[in-house]
Tab-separated table of N, CA, C and O in Angstrom:
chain	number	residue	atom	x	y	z
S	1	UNK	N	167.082	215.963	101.030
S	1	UNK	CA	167.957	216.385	99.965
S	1	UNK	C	167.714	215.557	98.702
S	1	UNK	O	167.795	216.136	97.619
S	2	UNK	N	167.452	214.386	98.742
S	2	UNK	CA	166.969	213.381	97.776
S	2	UNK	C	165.913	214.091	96.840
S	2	UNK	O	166.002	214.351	95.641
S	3	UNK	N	164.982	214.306	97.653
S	3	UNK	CA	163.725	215.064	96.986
S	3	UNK	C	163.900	216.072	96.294
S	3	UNK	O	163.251	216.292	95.271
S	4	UNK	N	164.673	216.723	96.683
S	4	UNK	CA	165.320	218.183	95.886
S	4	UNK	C	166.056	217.839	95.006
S	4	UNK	O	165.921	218.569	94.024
S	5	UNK	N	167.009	216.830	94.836
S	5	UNK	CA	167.688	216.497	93.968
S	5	UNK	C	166.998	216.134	92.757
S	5	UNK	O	167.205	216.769	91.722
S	6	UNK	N	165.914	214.825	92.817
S	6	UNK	CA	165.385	214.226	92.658
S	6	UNK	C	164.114	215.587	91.602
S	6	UNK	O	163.964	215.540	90.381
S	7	UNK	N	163.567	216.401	92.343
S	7	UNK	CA	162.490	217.445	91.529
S	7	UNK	C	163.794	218.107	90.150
S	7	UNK	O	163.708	217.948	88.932
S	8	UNK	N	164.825	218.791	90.885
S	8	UNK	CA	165.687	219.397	89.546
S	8	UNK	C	165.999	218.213	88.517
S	8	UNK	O	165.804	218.590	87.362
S	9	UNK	N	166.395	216.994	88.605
S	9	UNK	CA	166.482	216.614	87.461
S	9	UNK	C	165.076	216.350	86.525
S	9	UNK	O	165.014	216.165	85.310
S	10	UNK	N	164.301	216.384	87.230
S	10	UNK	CA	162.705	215.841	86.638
S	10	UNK	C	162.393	217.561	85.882
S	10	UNK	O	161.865	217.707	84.779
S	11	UNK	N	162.913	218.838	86.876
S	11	UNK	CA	162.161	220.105	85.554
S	11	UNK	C	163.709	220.398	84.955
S	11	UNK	O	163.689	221.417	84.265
S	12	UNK	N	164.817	219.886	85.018
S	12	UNK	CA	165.869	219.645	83.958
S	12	UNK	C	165.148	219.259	82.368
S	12	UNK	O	165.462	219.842	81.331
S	13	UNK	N	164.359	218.400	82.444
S	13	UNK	CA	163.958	217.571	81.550
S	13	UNK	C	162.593	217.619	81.256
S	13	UNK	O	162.026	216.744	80.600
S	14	UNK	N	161.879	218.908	81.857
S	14	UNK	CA	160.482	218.990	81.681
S	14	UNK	C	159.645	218.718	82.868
S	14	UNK	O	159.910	217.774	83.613
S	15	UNK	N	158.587	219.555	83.084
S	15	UNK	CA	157.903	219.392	84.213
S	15	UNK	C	156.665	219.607	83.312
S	15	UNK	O	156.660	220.586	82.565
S	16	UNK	N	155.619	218.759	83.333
S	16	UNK	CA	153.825	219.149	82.782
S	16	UNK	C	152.903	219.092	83.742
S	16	UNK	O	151.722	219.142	83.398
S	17	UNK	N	153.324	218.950	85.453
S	17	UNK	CA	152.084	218.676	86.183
S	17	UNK	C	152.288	219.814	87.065
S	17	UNK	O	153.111	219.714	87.975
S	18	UNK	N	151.448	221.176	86.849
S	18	UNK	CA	151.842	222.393	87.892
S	18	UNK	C	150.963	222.048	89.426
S	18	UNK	O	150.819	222.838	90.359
S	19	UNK	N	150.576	220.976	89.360
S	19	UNK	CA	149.895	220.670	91.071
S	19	UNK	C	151.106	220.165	91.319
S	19	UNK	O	151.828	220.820	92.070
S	20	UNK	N	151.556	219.041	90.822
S	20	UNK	CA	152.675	218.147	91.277
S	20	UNK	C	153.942	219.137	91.397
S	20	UNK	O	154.845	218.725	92.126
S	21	UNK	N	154.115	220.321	90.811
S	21	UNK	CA	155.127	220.721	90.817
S	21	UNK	C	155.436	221.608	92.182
S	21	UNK	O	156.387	221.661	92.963
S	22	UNK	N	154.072	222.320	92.072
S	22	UNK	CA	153.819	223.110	93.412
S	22	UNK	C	153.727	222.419	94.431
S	22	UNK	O	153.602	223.201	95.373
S	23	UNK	N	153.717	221.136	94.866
S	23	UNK	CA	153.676	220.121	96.277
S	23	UNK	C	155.316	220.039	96.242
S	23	UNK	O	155.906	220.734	97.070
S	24	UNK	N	156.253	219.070	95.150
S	24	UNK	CA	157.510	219.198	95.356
S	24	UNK	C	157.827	219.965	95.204
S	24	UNK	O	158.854	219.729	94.567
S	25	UNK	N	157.690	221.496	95.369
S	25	UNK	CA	158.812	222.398	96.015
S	25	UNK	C	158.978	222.902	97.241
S	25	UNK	O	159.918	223.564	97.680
S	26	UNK	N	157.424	222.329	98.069
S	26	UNK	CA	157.650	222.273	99.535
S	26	UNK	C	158.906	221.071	99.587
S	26	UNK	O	158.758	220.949	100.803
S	27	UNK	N	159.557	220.493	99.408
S	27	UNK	CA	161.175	219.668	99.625
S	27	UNK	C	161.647	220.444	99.578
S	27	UNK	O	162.499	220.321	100.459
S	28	UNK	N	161.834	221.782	98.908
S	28	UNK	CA	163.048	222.403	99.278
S	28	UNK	C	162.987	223.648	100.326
S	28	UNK	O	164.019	224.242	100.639
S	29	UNK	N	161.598	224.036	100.896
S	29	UNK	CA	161.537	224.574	101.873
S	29	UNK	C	161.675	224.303	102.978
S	29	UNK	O	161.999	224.987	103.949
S	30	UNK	N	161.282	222.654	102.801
S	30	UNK	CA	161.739	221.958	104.146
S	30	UNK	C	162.935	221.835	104.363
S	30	UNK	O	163.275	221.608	105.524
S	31	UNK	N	163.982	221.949	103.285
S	31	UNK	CA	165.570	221.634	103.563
S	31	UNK	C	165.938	223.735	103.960
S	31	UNK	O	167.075	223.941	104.384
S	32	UNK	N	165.414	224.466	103.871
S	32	UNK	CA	165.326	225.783	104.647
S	32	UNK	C	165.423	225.418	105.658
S	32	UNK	O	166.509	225.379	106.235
S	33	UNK	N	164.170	224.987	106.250
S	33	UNK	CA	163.657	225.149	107.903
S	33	UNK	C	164.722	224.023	108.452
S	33	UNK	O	165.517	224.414	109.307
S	34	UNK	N	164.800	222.596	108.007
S	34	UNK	CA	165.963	222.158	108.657
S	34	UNK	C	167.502	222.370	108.641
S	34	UNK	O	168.295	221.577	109.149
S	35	UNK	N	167.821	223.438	108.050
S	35	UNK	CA	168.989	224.039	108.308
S	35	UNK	C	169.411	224.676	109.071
S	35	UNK	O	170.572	225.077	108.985
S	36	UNK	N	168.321	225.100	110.445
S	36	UNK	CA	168.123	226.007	111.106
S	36	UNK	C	168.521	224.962	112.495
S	36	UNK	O	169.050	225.475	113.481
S	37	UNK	N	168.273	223.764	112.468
S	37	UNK	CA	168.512	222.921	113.349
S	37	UNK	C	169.526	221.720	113.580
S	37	UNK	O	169.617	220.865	114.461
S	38	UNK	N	170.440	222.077	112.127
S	38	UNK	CA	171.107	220.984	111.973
S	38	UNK	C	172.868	221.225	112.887
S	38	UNK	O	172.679	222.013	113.813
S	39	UNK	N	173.626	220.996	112.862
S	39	UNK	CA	175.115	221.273	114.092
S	39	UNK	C	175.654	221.943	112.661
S	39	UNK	O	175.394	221.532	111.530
S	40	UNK	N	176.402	222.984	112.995
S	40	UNK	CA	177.013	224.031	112.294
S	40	UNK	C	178.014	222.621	110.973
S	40	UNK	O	178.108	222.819	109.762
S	41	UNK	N	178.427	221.714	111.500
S	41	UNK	CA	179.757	220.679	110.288
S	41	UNK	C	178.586	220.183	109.655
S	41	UNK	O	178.769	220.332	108.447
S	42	UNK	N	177.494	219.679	109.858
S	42	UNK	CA	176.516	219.282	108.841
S	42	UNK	C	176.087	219.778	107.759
S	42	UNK	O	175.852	219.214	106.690
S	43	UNK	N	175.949	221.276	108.170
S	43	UNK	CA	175.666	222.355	107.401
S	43	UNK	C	176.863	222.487	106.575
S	43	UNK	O	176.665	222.246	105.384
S	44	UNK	N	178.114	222.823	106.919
S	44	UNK	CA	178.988	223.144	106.236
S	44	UNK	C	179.354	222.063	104.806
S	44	UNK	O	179.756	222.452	103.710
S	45	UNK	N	179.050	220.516	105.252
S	45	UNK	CA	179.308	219.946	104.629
S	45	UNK	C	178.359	219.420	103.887
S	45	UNK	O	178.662	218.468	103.166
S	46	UNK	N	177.309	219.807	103.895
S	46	UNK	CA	175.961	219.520	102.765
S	46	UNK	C	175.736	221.026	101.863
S	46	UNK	O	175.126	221.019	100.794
S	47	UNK	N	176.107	221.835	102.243
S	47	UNK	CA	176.429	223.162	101.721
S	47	UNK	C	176.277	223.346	100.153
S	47	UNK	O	175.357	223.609	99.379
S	48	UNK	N	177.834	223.040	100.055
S	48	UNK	CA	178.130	222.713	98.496
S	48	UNK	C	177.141	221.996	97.609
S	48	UNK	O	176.847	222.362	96.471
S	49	UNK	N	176.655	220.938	98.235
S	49	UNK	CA	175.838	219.770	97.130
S	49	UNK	C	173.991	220.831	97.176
S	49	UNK	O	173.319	221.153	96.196
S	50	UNK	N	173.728	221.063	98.452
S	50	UNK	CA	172.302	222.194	98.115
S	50	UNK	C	172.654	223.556	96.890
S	50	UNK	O	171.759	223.917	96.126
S	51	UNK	N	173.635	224.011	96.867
S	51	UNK	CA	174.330	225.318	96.082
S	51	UNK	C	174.008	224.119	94.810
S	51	UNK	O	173.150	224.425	93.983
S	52	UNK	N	174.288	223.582	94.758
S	52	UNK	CA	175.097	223.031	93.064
S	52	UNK	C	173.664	222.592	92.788
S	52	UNK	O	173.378	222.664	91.593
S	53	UNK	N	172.650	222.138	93.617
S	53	UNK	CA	171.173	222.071	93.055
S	53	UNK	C	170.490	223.185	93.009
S	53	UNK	O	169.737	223.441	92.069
S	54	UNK	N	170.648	223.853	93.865
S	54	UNK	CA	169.884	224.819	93.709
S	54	UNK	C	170.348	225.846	92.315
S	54	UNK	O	169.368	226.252	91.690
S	55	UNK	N	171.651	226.279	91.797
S	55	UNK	CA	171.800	226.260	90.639
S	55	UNK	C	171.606	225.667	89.770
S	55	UNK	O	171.361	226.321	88.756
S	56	UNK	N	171.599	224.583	89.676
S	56	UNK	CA	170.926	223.837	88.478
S	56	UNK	C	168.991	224.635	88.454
S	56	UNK	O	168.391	225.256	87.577
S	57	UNK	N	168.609	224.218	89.789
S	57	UNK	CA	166.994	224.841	89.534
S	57	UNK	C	167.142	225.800	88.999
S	57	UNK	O	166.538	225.776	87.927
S	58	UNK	N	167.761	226.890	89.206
S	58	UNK	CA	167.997	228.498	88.307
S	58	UNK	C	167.941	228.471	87.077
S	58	UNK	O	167.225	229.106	86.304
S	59	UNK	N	169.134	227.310	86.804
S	59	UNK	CA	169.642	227.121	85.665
S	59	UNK	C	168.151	226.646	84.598
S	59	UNK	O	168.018	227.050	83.443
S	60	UNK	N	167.195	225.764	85.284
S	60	UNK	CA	166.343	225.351	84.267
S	60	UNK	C	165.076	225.732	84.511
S	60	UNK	O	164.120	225.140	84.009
S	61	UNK	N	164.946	226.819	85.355
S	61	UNK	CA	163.758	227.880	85.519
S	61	UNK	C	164.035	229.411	84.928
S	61	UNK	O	165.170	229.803	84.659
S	62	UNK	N	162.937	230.153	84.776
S	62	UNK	CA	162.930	231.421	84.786
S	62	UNK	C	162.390	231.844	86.286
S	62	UNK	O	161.533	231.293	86.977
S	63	UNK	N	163.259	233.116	86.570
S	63	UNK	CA	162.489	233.439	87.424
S	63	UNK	C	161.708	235.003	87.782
S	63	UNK	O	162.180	236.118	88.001
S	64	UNK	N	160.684	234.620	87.737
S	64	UNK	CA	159.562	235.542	87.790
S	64	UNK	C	158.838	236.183	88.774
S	64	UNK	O	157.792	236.832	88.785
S	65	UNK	N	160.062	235.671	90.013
S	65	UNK	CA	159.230	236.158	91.170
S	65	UNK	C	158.303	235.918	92.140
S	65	UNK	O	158.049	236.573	93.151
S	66	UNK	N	157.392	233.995	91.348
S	66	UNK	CA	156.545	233.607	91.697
S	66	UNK	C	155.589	234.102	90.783
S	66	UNK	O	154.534	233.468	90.810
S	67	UNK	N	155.643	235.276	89.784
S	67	UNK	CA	154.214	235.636	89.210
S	67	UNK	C	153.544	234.019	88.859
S	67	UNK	O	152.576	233.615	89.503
S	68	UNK	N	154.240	233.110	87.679
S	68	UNK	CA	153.214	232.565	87.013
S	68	UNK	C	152.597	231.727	88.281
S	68	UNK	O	151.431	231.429	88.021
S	69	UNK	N	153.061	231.188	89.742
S	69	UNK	CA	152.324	230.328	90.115
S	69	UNK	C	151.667	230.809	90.835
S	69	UNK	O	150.900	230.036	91.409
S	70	UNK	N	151.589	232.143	91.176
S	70	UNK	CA	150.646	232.691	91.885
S	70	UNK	C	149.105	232.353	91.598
S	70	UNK	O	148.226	232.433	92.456
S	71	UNK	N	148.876	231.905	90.060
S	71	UNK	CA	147.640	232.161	89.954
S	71	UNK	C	147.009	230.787	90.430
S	71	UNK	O	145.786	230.650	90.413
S	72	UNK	N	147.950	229.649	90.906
S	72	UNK	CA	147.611	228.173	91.022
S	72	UNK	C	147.698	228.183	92.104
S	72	UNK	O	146.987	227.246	92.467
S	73	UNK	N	148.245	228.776	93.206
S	73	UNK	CA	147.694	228.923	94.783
S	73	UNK	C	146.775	228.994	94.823
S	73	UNK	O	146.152	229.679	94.011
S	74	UNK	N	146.045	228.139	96.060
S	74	UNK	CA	144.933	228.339	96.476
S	74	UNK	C	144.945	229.358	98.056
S	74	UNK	O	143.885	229.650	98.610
């Protein structure tokens, strides 16, 4: 959750490295997949604080669907 926290305030304020950007957003896929394993009160109570980042990311992205980084996958 750190990491996720930690990437939105950094493209809050500008992001210029699209390698670096595309590695930290595997952090927030990983906080996906471990949600799947965590006891139902963990979840409930980390809930709120993933929502309120993950709006902020909204908040300081466009979203396109993935078009623009499609072309930086390898």
């Amino acid at each position: 959750m750190e990491a996720w926290a930690a990437l939105v305030r950094v493209i809050e304020r500008g992001y210029d490295d699209i390698d670096e950007y595309i590695i930290d957003l595997y952090c927030r896929n990983w906080l996906n997949e471990a949600w799947l394993l965590l006891d139902e009160h963990i979840v409930q109570m980390w809930t709120p604080q993933i929502k309120a980042l993950d709006d902020r990311y909204k908040a300081a992205t466009v979203d396109d669907d993935g078009q623009a980084l499609r072309q930086f996958l390898h």
